[in-house]
Amino acid sequence: MPWIEVSEYQSPGRWTDPKAADAQAKEYCQRLEAGGILYFRQPPFEFSESDRQFLLGQRQSGFKGHKNISYRPKTDELRGAVAESDEDVSRFRQIMRDYSKNATAFVDTFLSPYAGKRLLDFASFRPIEEQNRDLPLTRRNDLCHVDAFPTRPTNGGRILRVFTNINPAENRVWQTTDPFDVIAPKYAQDASLDEITKPTSLRRAAAGIAPLLRIVGVKGANRSPYDRFMLHFHDYLKMNNDYQQNYPKHRIEFPPNSFWLVYTDTVPHAVLSGKFAIEQTFIIPSQAMVAPATSPIRVLESLCGRTLSN
Ligand code: SIN
Ligand code: FE
């Protein structure tokens, strides 16, 4: 089953037996790591109607560099928004900051085995209708893919995303396929796993001067073999007609106000339609995972027989 409804969630503080709370949190982590989508009918934290109304009125910059409006929690920066006034910019930033904080506090309790180890990445607001969106092929969201970030290599860490569909009337419609540990054995070699991850003298030399390259602003200088492959695999899947057209797909409709958590590097996904979603991303390092064997890095390492982290 690709998604699992969490209908009776109780926060750890409400358990009388702390061991039972820990076991429950571990099971949620396990389900996510195995490629499940954990779905709630409504966000498990406050999201006010006035904040939702404000977001529904916001626009995104038409500049193609911005696929979404992004918020960077560490620097409190909002990018890609077109706001009418300074007050609107501050309010927008405040709403993103609140979502980011609430999602983080929730993840730290709901997925308590990750607390203290998870890394906070960006949040985003997605106000554009996804159906028939005009984007270059490898940037399209309506083709099934696994996520990988060109500017933020994870070195084997996993990409956990926490979404809310804030659209008051329309579902956000996804398509998924079997998870990474099922599709990688079928496609990774064809996607040049060996060539991309093989150590060459040029790659060794580049790794040696990576700290220097980073200082002078060369992006991706610290990309591990894992990150190189995942970036390529993201594009490979979008360009693979057989996978796009013939591989069995599951359709998932996320109703207005629903909330879901998913490892988007593990669960191949496409968004077919919907607008107005808000999302926070976390990177979960290998050491934090409860079942690292199904993580993409371990799956790929066993397929190619070499270590893929830096
Ligand atoms: C994606 O990560 O491909 C898009 C998911 C979404 O915006 O619903
Ligand atoms: Fe994606």
Tab-separated table of N, CA, C and O in Angstrom, residues 164-268:
chain	number	residue	atom	x	y	z
A	164	THR	N	1.620	20.052	3.196
A	164	THR	CA	0.207	20.309	3.500
A	164	THR	C	-0.449	20.866	2.236
A	164	THR	O	0.103	21.789	1.620
A	165	ASN	N	-1.595	20.303	1.867
A	165	ASN	CA	-2.361	20.856	0.755
A	165	ASN	C	-3.255	21.944	1.327
A	165	ASN	O	-4.259	21.647	1.976
A	166	ILE	N	-2.884	23.211	1.105
A	166	ILE	CA	-3.697	24.285	1.708
A	166	ILE	C	-4.805	24.749	0.764
A	166	ILE	O	-5.526	25.685	1.071
A	167	ASN	N	-4.940	24.085	-0.384
A	167	ASN	CA	-6.023	24.440	-1.305
A	167	ASN	C	-7.373	24.097	-0.642
A	167	ASN	O	-7.579	22.966	-0.221
A	168	PRO	N	-8.288	25.072	-0.526
A	168	PRO	CA	-9.545	24.786	0.196
A	168	PRO	C	-10.507	23.896	-0.582
A	168	PRO	O	-11.436	23.342	-0.006
A	169	ALA	N	-10.287	23.742	-1.895
A	169	ALA	CA	-11.303	23.045	-2.708
A	169	ALA	C	-10.755	21.891	-3.543
A	169	ALA	O	-11.503	20.979	-3.888
A	170	GLU	N	-9.480	21.909	-3.890
A	170	GLU	CA	-8.987	20.894	-4.842
A	170	GLU	C	-7.947	19.965	-4.242
A	170	GLU	O	-7.092	20.389	-3.452
A	171	ASN	N	-8.020	18.704	-4.681
A	171	ASN	CA	-7.026	17.721	-4.271
A	171	ASN	C	-5.682	18.042	-4.918
A	171	ASN	O	-5.629	18.649	-5.994
A	172	ARG	N	-4.611	17.593	-4.286
A	172	ARG	CA	-3.305	17.572	-4.946
A	172	ARG	C	-3.117	16.128	-5.396
A	172	ARG	O	-3.208	15.202	-4.590
A	173	VAL	N	-2.908	15.914	-6.688
A	173	VAL	CA	-2.925	14.551	-7.221
A	173	VAL	C	-1.514	14.099	-7.559
A	173	VAL	O	-0.815	14.745	-8.349
A	174	TRP	N	-1.113	13.006	-6.949
A	174	TRP	CA	0.215	12.437	-7.170
A	174	TRP	C	0.079	11.090	-7.880
A	174	TRP	O	-0.962	10.422	-7.829
A	175	GLN	N	1.212	10.722	-8.464
A	175	GLN	CA	1.353	9.378	-8.995
A	175	GLN	C	2.653	8.852	-8.375
A	175	GLN	O	3.624	9.606	-8.269
A	176	THR	N	2.651	7.589	-7.949
A	176	THR	CA	3.895	7.011	-7.417
A	176	THR	C	4.108	5.655	-8.078
A	176	THR	O	3.203	5.116	-8.718
A	177	THR	N	5.313	5.129	-7.905
A	177	THR	CA	5.560	3.745	-8.351
A	177	THR	C	6.223	3.004	-7.196
A	177	THR	O	6.424	3.567	-6.119
A	178	ASP	N	6.628	1.766	-7.454
A	178	ASP	CA	7.377	1.002	-6.450
A	178	ASP	C	8.548	1.845	-5.953
A	178	ASP	O	9.113	2.641	-6.699
A	179	PRO	N	8.953	1.607	-4.691
A	179	PRO	CA	10.032	2.425	-4.130
A	179	PRO	C	11.427	2.107	-4.702
A	179	PRO	O	11.599	1.181	-5.489
A	180	PHE	N	12.367	2.897	-4.249
A	180	PHE	CA	13.728	2.870	-4.788
A	180	PHE	C	14.359	1.481	-4.776
A	180	PHE	O	15.009	1.075	-5.741
A	181	ASP	N	14.175	0.720	-3.681
A	181	ASP	CA	14.855	-0.587	-3.619
A	181	ASP	C	14.277	-1.575	-4.635
A	181	ASP	O	14.890	-2.615	-4.901
A	182	VAL	N	13.120	-1.258	-5.204
A	182	VAL	CA	12.552	-2.113	-6.258
A	182	VAL	C	12.953	-1.602	-7.648
A	182	VAL	O	13.318	-2.385	-8.525
A	183	ILE	N	12.930	-0.291	-7.831
A	183	ILE	CA	13.241	0.210	-9.184
A	183	ILE	C	14.741	0.269	-9.464
A	183	ILE	O	15.155	0.089	-10.609
A	184	ALA	N	15.559	0.494	-8.429
A	184	ALA	CA	17.010	0.631	-8.699
A	184	ALA	C	17.603	-0.627	-9.343
A	184	ALA	O	18.364	-0.513	-10.317
A	185	PRO	N	17.283	-1.831	-8.835
A	185	PRO	CA	17.861	-3.016	-9.490
A	185	PRO	C	17.448	-3.114	-10.963
A	185	PRO	O	18.172	-3.682	-11.774
A	186	LYS	N	16.292	-2.542	-11.306
A	186	LYS	CA	15.850	-2.598	-12.708
A	186	LYS	C	16.536	-1.544	-13.568
A	186	LYS	O	16.784	-1.771	-14.741
A	187	TYR	N	16.784	-0.385	-13.015
A	187	TYR	CA	17.222	0.734	-13.870
A	187	TYR	C	18.612	1.300	-13.585
A	187	TYR	O	19.150	2.024	-14.416
A	188	ALA	N	19.183	1.065	-12.395
A	188	ALA	CA	20.405	1.816	-12.033
A	188	ALA	C	21.577	1.539	-12.978
A	188	ALA	O	22.311	2.462	-13.346
A	189	GLN	N	21.738	0.274	-13.385
A	189	GLN	CA	22.885	-0.002	-14.276
A	189	GLN	C	22.670	0.668	-15.622
A	189	GLN	O	23.598	1.267	-16.174
A	190	ASP	N	21.447	0.616	-16.115
A	190	ASP	CA	21.159	1.284	-17.393
A	190	ASP	C	21.377	2.800	-17.261
A	190	ASP	O	21.707	3.479	-18.235
A	191	ALA	N	21.205	3.307	-16.053
A	191	ALA	CA	21.428	4.745	-15.814
A	191	ALA	C	22.901	5.028	-15.509
A	191	ALA	O	23.217	6.057	-14.902
A	192	SER	N	23.790	4.131	-15.905
A	192	SER	CA	25.250	4.338	-15.817
A	192	SER	C	25.786	4.397	-14.385
A	192	SER	O	26.702	5.177	-14.088
A	193	LEU	N	25.209	3.576	-13.486
A	193	LEU	CA	25.697	3.574	-12.100
A	193	LEU	C	27.210	3.367	-12.032
A	193	LEU	O	27.910	4.086	-11.317
A	194	ASP	N	27.727	2.399	-12.774
A	194	ASP	CA	29.163	2.114	-12.694
A	194	ASP	C	30.009	3.284	-13.192
A	194	ASP	O	30.927	3.727	-12.501
A	195	GLU	N	29.674	3.778	-14.370
A	195	GLU	CA	30.471	4.872	-14.947
A	195	GLU	C	30.447	6.106	-14.038
A	195	GLU	O	31.463	6.766	-13.827
A	196	ILE	N	29.261	6.400	-13.494
A	196	ILE	CA	29.138	7.646	-12.719
A	196	ILE	C	29.842	7.564	-11.368
A	196	ILE	O	30.325	8.564	-10.855
A	197	THR	N	29.897	6.363	-10.793
A	197	THR	CA	30.433	6.275	-9.430
A	197	THR	C	31.873	5.768	-9.386
A	197	THR	O	32.489	5.738	-8.318
A	198	LYS	N	32.406	5.358	-10.537
A	198	LYS	CA	33.779	4.820	-10.580
A	198	LYS	C	34.792	5.899	-10.190
A	198	LYS	O	34.713	7.018	-10.678
A	199	PRO	N	35.762	5.557	-9.313
A	199	PRO	CA	36.779	6.566	-9.016
A	199	PRO	C	37.746	6.694	-10.205
A	199	PRO	O	38.255	5.682	-10.676
A	200	THR	N	37.948	7.875	-10.721
A	200	THR	CA	38.917	8.088	-11.802
A	200	THR	C	39.975	9.035	-11.246
A	200	THR	O	39.757	9.683	-10.209
A	201	SER	N	41.119	9.140	-11.932
A	201	SER	CA	42.158	10.017	-11.380
A	201	SER	C	41.677	11.475	-11.348
A	201	SER	O	41.961	12.205	-10.407
A	202	LEU	N	40.873	11.857	-12.334
A	202	LEU	CA	40.351	13.225	-12.354
A	202	LEU	C	39.438	13.468	-11.142
A	202	LEU	O	39.519	14.498	-10.469
A	203	ARG	N	38.580	12.460	-10.861
A	203	ARG	CA	37.653	12.623	-9.721
A	203	ARG	C	38.417	12.691	-8.402
A	203	ARG	O	38.068	13.465	-7.515
A	204	ARG	N	39.484	11.857	-8.294
A	204	ARG	CA	40.279	11.892	-7.058
A	204	ARG	C	40.918	13.263	-6.888
A	204	ARG	O	40.923	13.838	-5.802
A	205	ALA	N	41.441	13.798	-7.984
A	205	ALA	CA	42.087	15.110	-7.923
A	205	ALA	C	41.067	16.181	-7.539
A	205	ALA	O	41.322	17.030	-6.681
A	206	ALA	N	39.852	16.092	-8.134
A	206	ALA	CA	38.814	17.095	-7.840
A	206	ALA	C	38.414	17.011	-6.361
A	206	ALA	O	38.219	18.040	-5.701
A	207	ALA	N	38.313	15.760	-5.827
A	207	ALA	CA	37.933	15.598	-4.418
A	207	ALA	C	38.996	16.235	-3.526
A	207	ALA	O	38.682	16.875	-2.520
A	208	GLY	N	40.260	16.098	-3.917
A	208	GLY	CA	41.362	16.652	-3.131
A	208	GLY	C	41.284	18.166	-3.011
A	208	GLY	O	41.607	18.734	-1.967
A	209	ILE	N	40.847	18.826	-4.082
A	209	ILE	CA	40.798	20.302	-4.013
A	209	ILE	C	39.378	20.838	-3.793
A	209	ILE	O	39.127	22.032	-3.922
A	210	ALA	N	38.458	19.924	-3.413
A	210	ALA	CA	37.051	20.337	-3.225
A	210	ALA	C	36.903	21.503	-2.235
A	210	ALA	O	36.168	22.453	-2.523
A	211	PRO	N	37.623	21.481	-1.084
A	211	PRO	CA	37.435	22.602	-0.153
A	211	PRO	C	37.786	23.947	-0.793
A	211	PRO	O	37.088	24.946	-0.601
A	212	LEU	N	38.841	23.932	-1.614
A	212	LEU	CA	39.263	25.153	-2.305
A	212	LEU	C	38.201	25.588	-3.317
A	212	LEU	O	37.813	26.753	-3.393
A	213	LEU	N	37.705	24.608	-4.081
A	213	LEU	CA	36.694	24.912	-5.099
A	213	LEU	C	35.436	25.499	-4.460
A	213	LEU	O	34.810	26.401	-4.992
A	214	ARG	N	35.110	24.969	-3.270
A	214	ARG	CA	33.919	25.478	-2.569
A	214	ARG	C	34.103	26.936	-2.182
A	214	ARG	O	33.206	27.748	-2.329
A	215	ILE	N	35.335	27.254	-1.728
A	215	ILE	CA	35.609	28.634	-1.303
A	215	ILE	C	35.433	29.592	-2.484
A	215	ILE	O	34.876	30.665	-2.357
A	216	VAL	N	35.879	29.170	-3.675
A	216	VAL	CA	35.720	30.076	-4.828
A	216	VAL	C	34.341	29.933	-5.493
A	216	VAL	O	34.109	30.460	-6.568
A	217	GLY	N	33.436	29.212	-4.830
A	217	GLY	CA	32.038	29.225	-5.266
A	217	GLY	C	31.678	28.202	-6.329
A	217	GLY	O	30.639	28.331	-6.962
A	218	VAL	N	32.509	27.176	-6.532
A	218	VAL	CA	32.147	26.148	-7.527
A	218	VAL	C	31.097	25.238	-6.897
A	218	VAL	O	31.340	24.604	-5.860
A	219	LYS	N	29.897	25.224	-7.530
A	219	LYS	CA	28.780	24.449	-6.951
A	219	LYS	C	29.016	22.953	-7.141
A	219	LYS	O	29.523	22.526	-8.177
A	220	GLY	N	28.661	22.167	-6.139
A	220	GLY	CA	28.727	20.717	-6.282
A	220	GLY	C	30.138	20.156	-6.152
A	220	GLY	O	30.367	18.994	-6.450
A	221	ALA	N	31.087	20.979	-5.668
A	221	ALA	CA	32.469	20.502	-5.575
A	221	ALA	C	32.598	19.360	-4.564
A	221	ALA	O	33.517	18.553	-4.657
A	222	ASN	N	31.686	19.302	-3.608
A	222	ASN	CA	31.776	18.224	-2.614
A	222	ASN	C	30.744	17.131	-2.882
A	222	ASN	O	30.347	16.411	-1.983
A	223	ARG	N	30.294	17.014	-4.122
A	223	ARG	CA	29.304	15.986	-4.448
A	223	ARG	C	29.930	14.600	-4.334
A	223	ARG	O	30.952	14.328	-4.967
A	224	SER	N	29.319	13.759	-3.539
A	224	SER	CA	29.815	12.383	-3.386
A	224	SER	C	29.399	11.582	-4.621
A	224	SER	O	28.506	11.997	-5.358
A	225	PRO	N	29.994	10.384	-4.825
A	225	PRO	CA	29.531	9.530	-5.920
A	225	PRO	C	28.023	9.276	-5.820
A	225	PRO	O	27.324	9.234	-6.823
A	226	TYR	N	27.513	9.135	-4.594
A	226	TYR	CA	26.068	8.935	-4.399
A	226	TYR	C	25.281	10.119	-4.964
A	226	TYR	O	24.318	9.947	-5.719
A	227	ASP	N	25.695	11.326	-4.598
A	227	ASP	CA	24.971	12.517	-5.072
A	227	ASP	C	25.069	12.664	-6.585
A	227	ASP	O	24.096	13.071	-7.223
A	228	ARG	N	26.228	12.336	-7.145
A	228	ARG	CA	26.363	12.415	-8.618
A	228	ARG	C	25.365	11.491	-9.284
A	228	ARG	O	24.674	11.846	-10.219
A	229	PHE	N	25.271	10.266	-8.740
A	229	PHE	CA	24.356	9.309	-9.362
A	229	PHE	C	22.900	9.743	-9.189
A	229	PHE	O	22.109	9.687	-10.134
A	230	MET	N	22.536	10.170	-7.982
A	230	MET	CA	21.124	10.516	-7.739
A	230	MET	C	20.664	11.684	-8.622
A	230	MET	O	19.530	11.688	-9.104
A	231	LEU	N	21.536	12.650	-8.835
A	231	LEU	CA	21.188	13.766	-9.727
A	231	LEU	C	20.924	13.255	-11.134
A	231	LEU	O	19.973	13.658	-11.797
A	232	HIS	N	21.799	12.344	-11.564
A	232	HIS	CA	21.632	11.793	-12.905
A	232	HIS	C	20.365	10.933	-12.988
A	232	HIS	O	19.630	10.981	-13.969
A	233	PHE	N	20.115	10.162	-11.932
A	233	PHE	CA	18.975	9.242	-11.929
A	233	PHE	C	17.646	10.019	-11.976
A	233	PHE	O	16.674	9.571	-12.600
A	234	HIS	N	17.625	11.156	-11.305
A	234	HIS	CA	16.446	12.033	-11.352
A	234	HIS	C	16.113	12.363	-12.821
A	234	HIS	O	14.982	12.188	-13.279
A	235	ASP	N	17.110	12.769	-13.576
A	235	ASP	CA	16.884	13.126	-14.994
A	235	ASP	C	16.607	11.872	-15.834
A	235	ASP	O	15.732	11.870	-16.703
A	236	TYR	N	17.361	10.812	-15.545
A	236	TYR	CA	17.208	9.561	-16.305
A	236	TYR	C	15.762	9.062	-16.238
A	236	TYR	O	15.167	8.686	-17.256
A	237	LEU	N	15.189	9.068	-15.028
A	237	LEU	CA	13.809	8.559	-14.894
A	237	LEU	C	12.831	9.444	-15.668
A	237	LEU	O	11.929	8.939	-16.333
A	238	LYS	N	13.022	10.750	-15.592
A	238	LYS	CA	12.101	11.643	-16.325
A	238	LYS	C	12.211	11.431	-17.832
A	238	LYS	O	11.241	11.604	-18.564
A	239	MET	N	13.401	11.052	-18.291
A	239	MET	CA	13.594	10.901	-19.742
A	239	MET	C	13.294	9.495	-20.245
A	239	MET	O	13.326	9.244	-21.439
A	240	ASN	N	13.026	8.550	-19.320
A	240	ASN	CA	12.846	7.153	-19.719
A	240	ASN	C	11.360	6.903	-20.085
A	240	ASN	O	10.500	6.764	-19.210
A	241	ASN	N	11.096	6.840	-21.384
A	241	ASN	CA	9.707	6.701	-21.834
A	241	ASN	C	9.052	5.429	-21.345
A	241	ASN	O	7.862	5.403	-21.018
A	242	ASP	N	9.827	4.351	-21.309
A	242	ASP	CA	9.262	3.075	-20.885
A	242	ASP	C	8.794	3.172	-19.419
A	242	ASP	O	7.667	2.799	-19.077
A	243	TYR	N	9.664	3.724	-18.564
A	243	TYR	CA	9.304	3.885	-17.155
A	243	TYR	C	8.104	4.832	-17.008
A	243	TYR	O	7.164	4.558	-16.264
A	244	GLN	N	8.119	5.934	-17.722
A	244	GLN	CA	7.031	6.915	-17.602
A	244	GLN	C	5.700	6.346	-18.093
A	244	GLN	O	4.664	6.576	-17.487
A	245	GLN	N	5.769	5.593	-19.192
A	245	GLN	CA	4.499	5.176	-19.793
A	245	GLN	C	4.006	3.816	-19.315
A	245	GLN	O	2.811	3.600	-19.168
A	246	ASN	N	4.947	2.877	-19.077
A	246	ASN	CA	4.512	1.498	-18.852
A	246	ASN	C	4.640	0.989	-17.412
A	246	ASN	O	4.019	0.004	-17.060
A	247	TYR	N	5.499	1.611	-16.604
A	247	TYR	CA	5.680	1.075	-15.249
A	247	TYR	C	4.384	1.298	-14.458
A	247	TYR	O	3.816	2.391	-14.502
A	248	PRO	N	3.897	0.284	-13.725
A	248	PRO	CA	2.625	0.463	-12.996
A	248	PRO	C	2.672	1.628	-12.002
A	248	PRO	O	3.642	1.768	-11.256
A	249	LYS	N	1.625	2.436	-12.044
A	249	LYS	CA	1.574	3.649	-11.204
A	249	LYS	C	0.407	3.556	-10.207
A	249	LYS	O	-0.612	2.936	-10.502
A	250	HIS	N	0.586	4.203	-9.065
A	250	HIS	CA	-0.534	4.374	-8.123
A	250	HIS	C	-0.921	5.845	-8.164
A	250	HIS	O	-0.042	6.701	-8.132
A	251	ARG	N	-2.218	6.102	-8.196
A	251	ARG	CA	-2.681	7.493	-8.150
A	251	ARG	C	-3.081	7.800	-6.706
A	251	ARG	O	-3.782	7.009	-6.071
A	252	ILE	N	-2.612	8.906	-6.180
A	252	ILE	CA	-2.974	9.285	-4.809
A	252	ILE	C	-3.556	10.692	-4.842
A	252	ILE	O	-2.955	11.609	-5.402
A	253	GLU	N	-4.722	10.857	-4.229
A	253	GLU	CA	-5.355	12.181	-4.191
A	253	GLU	C	-5.275	12.694	-2.754
A	253	GLU	O	-5.858	12.098	-1.844
A	254	PHE	N	-4.562	13.782	-2.565
A	254	PHE	CA	-4.461	14.384	-1.234
A	254	PHE	C	-5.520	15.488	-1.135
A	254	PHE	O	-5.421	16.512	-1.816
A	255	PRO	N	-6.547	15.291	-0.304
A	255	PRO	CA	-7.658	16.259	-0.254
A	255	PRO	C	-7.246	17.605	0.352
A	255	PRO	O	-6.187	17.694	0.988
A	256	PRO	N	-8.118	18.611	0.172
A	256	PRO	CA	-7.868	19.904	0.801
A	256	PRO	C	-7.561	19.730	2.283
A	256	PRO	O	-8.225	18.932	2.961
A	257	ASN	N	-6.562	20.449	2.750
A	257	ASN	CA	-6.182	20.471	4.168
A	257	ASN	C	-5.440	19.217	4.641
A	257	ASN	O	-5.113	19.109	5.815
A	258	SER	N	-5.180	18.247	3.757
A	258	SER	CA	-4.484	17.049	4.233
A	258	SER	C	-2.982	17.311	4.339
A	258	SER	O	-2.463	18.298	3.823
A	259	PHE	N	-2.341	16.384	5.006
A	259	PHE	CA	-0.940	16.563	5.425
A	259	PHE	C	-0.255	15.221	5.237
A	259	PHE	O	-0.828	14.190	5.590
A	260	TRP	N	0.948	15.206	4.681
A	260	TRP	CA	1.629	13.922	4.499
A	260	TRP	C	3.139	14.044	4.592
A	260	TRP	O	3.701	15.109	4.346
A	261	LEU	N	3.753	12.935	5.010
A	261	LEU	CA	5.214	12.861	5.130
A	261	LEU	C	5.697	11.763	4.198
A	261	LEU	O	5.068	10.695	4.122
A	262	VAL	N	6.819	12.010	3.529
A	262	VAL	CA	7.321	11.031	2.569
A	262	VAL	C	8.808	11.256	2.313
A	262	VAL	O	9.276	12.392	2.301
A	263	TYR	N	9.536	10.137	2.116
A	263	TYR	CA	10.913	10.249	1.627
A	263	TYR	C	10.844	10.345	0.107
A	263	TYR	O	10.576	9.350	-0.566
A	264	THR	N	11.108	11.548	-0.422
A	264	THR	CA	10.929	11.733	-1.870
A	264	THR	C	12.134	11.269	-2.690
A	264	THR	O	12.125	11.370	-3.902
A	265	ASP	N	13.196	10.801	-2.005
A	265	ASP	CA	14.283	10.163	-2.766
A	265	ASP	C	14.053	8.652	-2.829
A	265	ASP	O	14.754	7.932	-3.515
A	266	THR	N	13.068	8.185	-2.069
A	266	THR	CA	12.793	6.752	-1.959
A	266	THR	C	11.519	6.393	-2.725
A	266	THR	O	11.445	5.325	-3.332
A	267	VAL	N	10.546	7.296	-2.643
A	267	VAL	CA	9.268	7.063	-3.323
A	267	VAL	C	9.262	7.881	-4.621
A	267	VAL	O	9.188	9.110	-4.580
A	268	PRO	N	9.328	7.222	-5.780
A	268	PRO	CA	9.228	7.975	-7.027
A	268	PRO	C	7.842	8.602	-7.091
A	268	PRO	O	6.850	7.974	-6.734
